[in-house]
Amino acid sequence: QVQLVESGGGLVQAGGSLRLSCEASGRTFSSYAMAWFRQAPGKDREIVATIGRNGGYTYYADSVKGRFTISRDNAKNTVYLQMNSLKPEDTAVYYCATDRLIGTIATRYDYWGQGTQVTVSS
């Protein structure tokens, strides 16, 4: 059984930073792509960033490009999302997800974490 456990969310002022972590267990972490999605109240879940199996390929949504960085440590079975210059519109529940192939569509991902709340105050 695959498990993904996110941590690192919280309340931060606009312009601040947070680092999210997602630790995976239950299968060979390095064989799977990882992604971060987010969902704000009343909105659809949207891609934030995704990273390939060895970290050599990354994709970012335009809304976070230049501010967020996705990375992974395969030795620790963990994927990270460093979020800098946070804005109130970044407020959402952030989820990590895993799939064999890298992609930006939420329905393609077969395992999800429980989510961690990020709130950015103005």
mmCIF file of C-alpha atoms in Angstrom:
data_model
loop_
_atom_site.group_PDB
_atom_site.id
_atom_site.type_symbol
_atom_site.label_atom_id
_atom_site.label_comp_id
_atom_site.label_asym_id
_atom_site.label_seq_id
_atom_site.Cartn_x
_atom_site.Cartn_y
_atom_site.Cartn_z
ATOM 1 C CA GLN A 1 0.000 0.000 0.000
ATOM 2 C CA VAL A 2 1.441 3.343 -1.068
ATOM 3 C CA GLN A 3 1.348 6.097 1.501
ATOM 4 C CA LEU A 4 2.184 9.762 1.027
ATOM 5 C CA VAL A 5 2.460 12.019 4.052
ATOM 6 C CA GLU A 6 2.778 15.773 3.598
ATOM 7 C CA SER A 7 4.112 18.220 6.160
ATOM 8 C CA GLY A 8 5.303 21.797 6.382
ATOM 9 C CA GLY A 9 2.151 23.794 5.771
ATOM 10 C CA GLY A 10 1.095 26.708 7.935
ATOM 11 C CA LEU A 11 0.284 30.388 8.124
ATOM 12 C CA VAL A 12 2.730 32.877 6.648
ATOM 13 C CA GLN A 13 2.642 36.534 5.685
ATOM 14 C CA ALA A 14 2.782 37.600 2.069
ATOM 15 C CA GLY A 15 6.369 37.615 0.845
ATOM 16 C CA GLY A 16 7.342 34.824 3.216
ATOM 17 C CA SER A 17 8.517 31.281 2.569
ATOM 18 C CA LEU A 18 7.515 27.745 3.426
ATOM 19 C CA ARG A 19 8.920 24.339 2.535
ATOM 20 C CA LEU A 20 6.570 21.429 2.091
ATOM 21 C CA SER A 21 7.736 17.835 2.372
ATOM 22 C CA CYS A 22 6.084 14.630 1.226
ATOM 23 C CA GLU A 23 7.455 11.309 2.388
ATOM 24 C CA ALA A 24 6.473 8.215 0.433
ATOM 25 C CA SER A 25 6.382 4.580 1.412
ATOM 26 C CA GLY A 26 5.116 1.338 -0.053
ATOM 27 C CA ARG A 27 6.914 1.177 -3.383
ATOM 28 C CA THR A 28 10.195 2.058 -5.058
ATOM 29 C CA PHE A 29 10.172 5.831 -4.798
ATOM 30 C CA SER A 30 12.810 6.419 -7.466
ATOM 31 C CA SER A 31 10.713 4.619 -10.094
ATOM 32 C CA TYR A 32 7.875 7.139 -10.018
ATOM 33 C CA ALA A 33 7.259 10.748 -10.914
ATOM 34 C CA MET A 34 6.030 13.037 -8.154
ATOM 35 C CA ALA A 35 3.869 16.134 -8.241
ATOM 36 C CA TRP A 36 2.393 18.854 -6.085
ATOM 37 C CA PHE A 37 -1.171 20.003 -6.665
ATOM 38 C CA ARG A 38 -3.239 22.537 -4.784
ATOM 39 C CA GLN A 39 -6.909 23.226 -4.279
ATOM 40 C CA ALA A 40 -8.376 26.486 -3.040
ATOM 41 C CA PRO A 41 -11.946 26.702 -1.710
ATOM 42 C CA GLY A 42 -14.466 26.595 -4.557
ATOM 43 C CA LYS A 43 -11.810 25.876 -7.162
ATOM 44 C CA ASP A 44 -10.614 22.819 -9.033
ATOM 45 C CA ARG A 45 -7.445 21.032 -8.054
ATOM 46 C CA GLU A 46 -4.558 22.416 -10.113
ATOM 47 C CA ILE A 47 -1.010 21.403 -10.855
ATOM 48 C CA VAL A 48 1.709 23.334 -9.071
ATOM 49 C CA ALA A 49 4.844 21.422 -10.075
ATOM 50 C CA THR A 50 5.995 17.983 -11.082
ATOM 51 C CA ILE A 51 9.356 16.220 -11.160
ATOM 52 C CA GLY A 52 10.679 13.202 -12.997
ATOM 53 C CA ARG A 53 12.008 10.032 -11.437
ATOM 54 C CA ASN A 54 15.628 11.162 -11.140
ATOM 55 C CA GLY A 55 14.867 14.868 -10.741
ATOM 56 C CA GLY A 56 16.245 15.746 -14.151
ATOM 57 C CA TYR A 57 12.933 17.076 -15.464
ATOM 58 C CA THR A 58 10.670 19.568 -13.758
ATOM 59 C CA TYR A 59 7.532 21.440 -14.727
ATOM 60 C CA TYR A 60 5.964 24.467 -13.043
ATOM 61 C CA ALA A 61 2.629 26.164 -13.431
ATOM 62 C CA ASP A 62 3.031 29.694 -14.766
ATOM 63 C CA SER A 63 1.556 31.081 -11.547
ATOM 64 C CA VAL A 64 4.458 29.758 -9.449
ATOM 65 C CA LYS A 65 7.346 29.803 -11.919
ATOM 66 C CA GLY A 66 10.342 31.613 -10.473
ATOM 67 C CA ARG A 67 8.963 31.452 -6.913
ATOM 68 C CA PHE A 68 8.559 27.730 -6.191
ATOM 69 C CA THR A 69 11.117 24.936 -6.542
ATOM 70 C CA ILE A 70 10.335 21.220 -6.576
ATOM 71 C CA SER A 71 13.060 18.749 -5.664
ATOM 72 C CA ARG A 72 13.385 15.167 -4.507
ATOM 73 C CA ASP A 73 15.729 13.073 -2.419
ATOM 74 C CA ASN A 74 15.377 9.473 -3.543
ATOM 75 C CA ALA A 75 17.524 8.230 -0.660
ATOM 76 C CA LYS A 76 14.948 9.684 1.755
ATOM 77 C CA ASN A 77 11.861 8.839 -0.331
ATOM 78 C CA THR A 78 10.882 12.489 -0.066
ATOM 79 C CA VAL A 79 9.791 15.234 -2.439
ATOM 80 C CA TYR A 80 9.939 18.891 -1.460
ATOM 81 C CA LEU A 81 8.291 22.110 -2.535
ATOM 82 C CA GLN A 82 10.190 25.257 -1.588
ATOM 83 C CA MET A 83 7.813 28.193 -1.801
ATOM 84 C CA ASN A 84 9.224 31.721 -1.756
ATOM 85 C CA SER A 85 7.629 35.141 -2.248
ATOM 86 C CA LEU A 86 4.284 33.728 -1.238
ATOM 87 C CA LYS A 87 1.121 35.582 -2.219
ATOM 88 C CA PRO A 88 -2.398 35.452 -0.736
ATOM 89 C CA GLU A 89 -3.547 33.701 -3.918
ATOM 90 C CA ASP A 90 -1.245 30.794 -3.047
ATOM 91 C CA THR A 91 -3.578 29.959 -0.159
ATOM 92 C CA ALA A 92 -4.830 26.395 -0.665
ATOM 93 C CA VAL A 93 -4.567 22.827 0.490
ATOM 94 C CA TYR A 94 -1.443 21.371 -1.080
ATOM 95 C CA TYR A 95 -1.326 17.703 -2.049
ATOM 96 C CA CYS A 96 1.491 15.509 -3.237
ATOM 97 C CA ALA A 97 0.788 12.737 -5.706
ATOM 98 C CA THR A 98 2.662 9.973 -7.489
ATOM 99 C CA ASP A 99 2.382 8.198 -10.816
ATOM 100 C CA ARG A 100 4.606 6.114 -13.042
ATOM 101 C CA LEU A 101 4.641 8.796 -15.735
ATOM 102 C CA ILE A 102 5.117 12.512 -15.276
ATOM 103 C CA GLY A 103 2.070 14.633 -16.070
ATOM 104 C CA THR A 104 -0.013 17.648 -15.147
ATOM 105 C CA ILE A 105 -3.517 16.145 -15.026
ATOM 106 C CA ALA A 106 -4.767 15.262 -11.552
ATOM 107 C CA THR A 107 -6.858 12.291 -12.660
ATOM 108 C CA ARG A 108 -3.748 10.543 -13.970
ATOM 109 C CA TYR A 109 -2.204 10.274 -10.522
ATOM 110 C CA ASP A 110 -3.111 7.148 -8.642
ATOM 111 C CA TYR A 111 -1.928 7.913 -5.107
ATOM 112 C CA TRP A 112 -2.414 11.068 -3.061
ATOM 113 C CA GLY A 113 -1.434 12.418 0.310
ATOM 114 C CA GLN A 114 -3.927 13.824 2.789
ATOM 115 C CA GLY A 115 -2.996 17.432 2.042
ATOM 116 C CA THR A 116 -1.464 20.240 4.068
ATOM 117 C CA GLN A 117 -2.989 23.703 4.458
ATOM 118 C CA VAL A 118 -1.027 26.741 3.340
ATOM 119 C CA THR A 119 -2.470 30.113 4.273
ATOM 120 C CA VAL A 120 -0.855 33.360 3.141
ATOM 121 C CA SER A 121 -2.058 36.527 4.839
ATOM 122 C CA SER A 122 -1.876 39.936 3.196
#
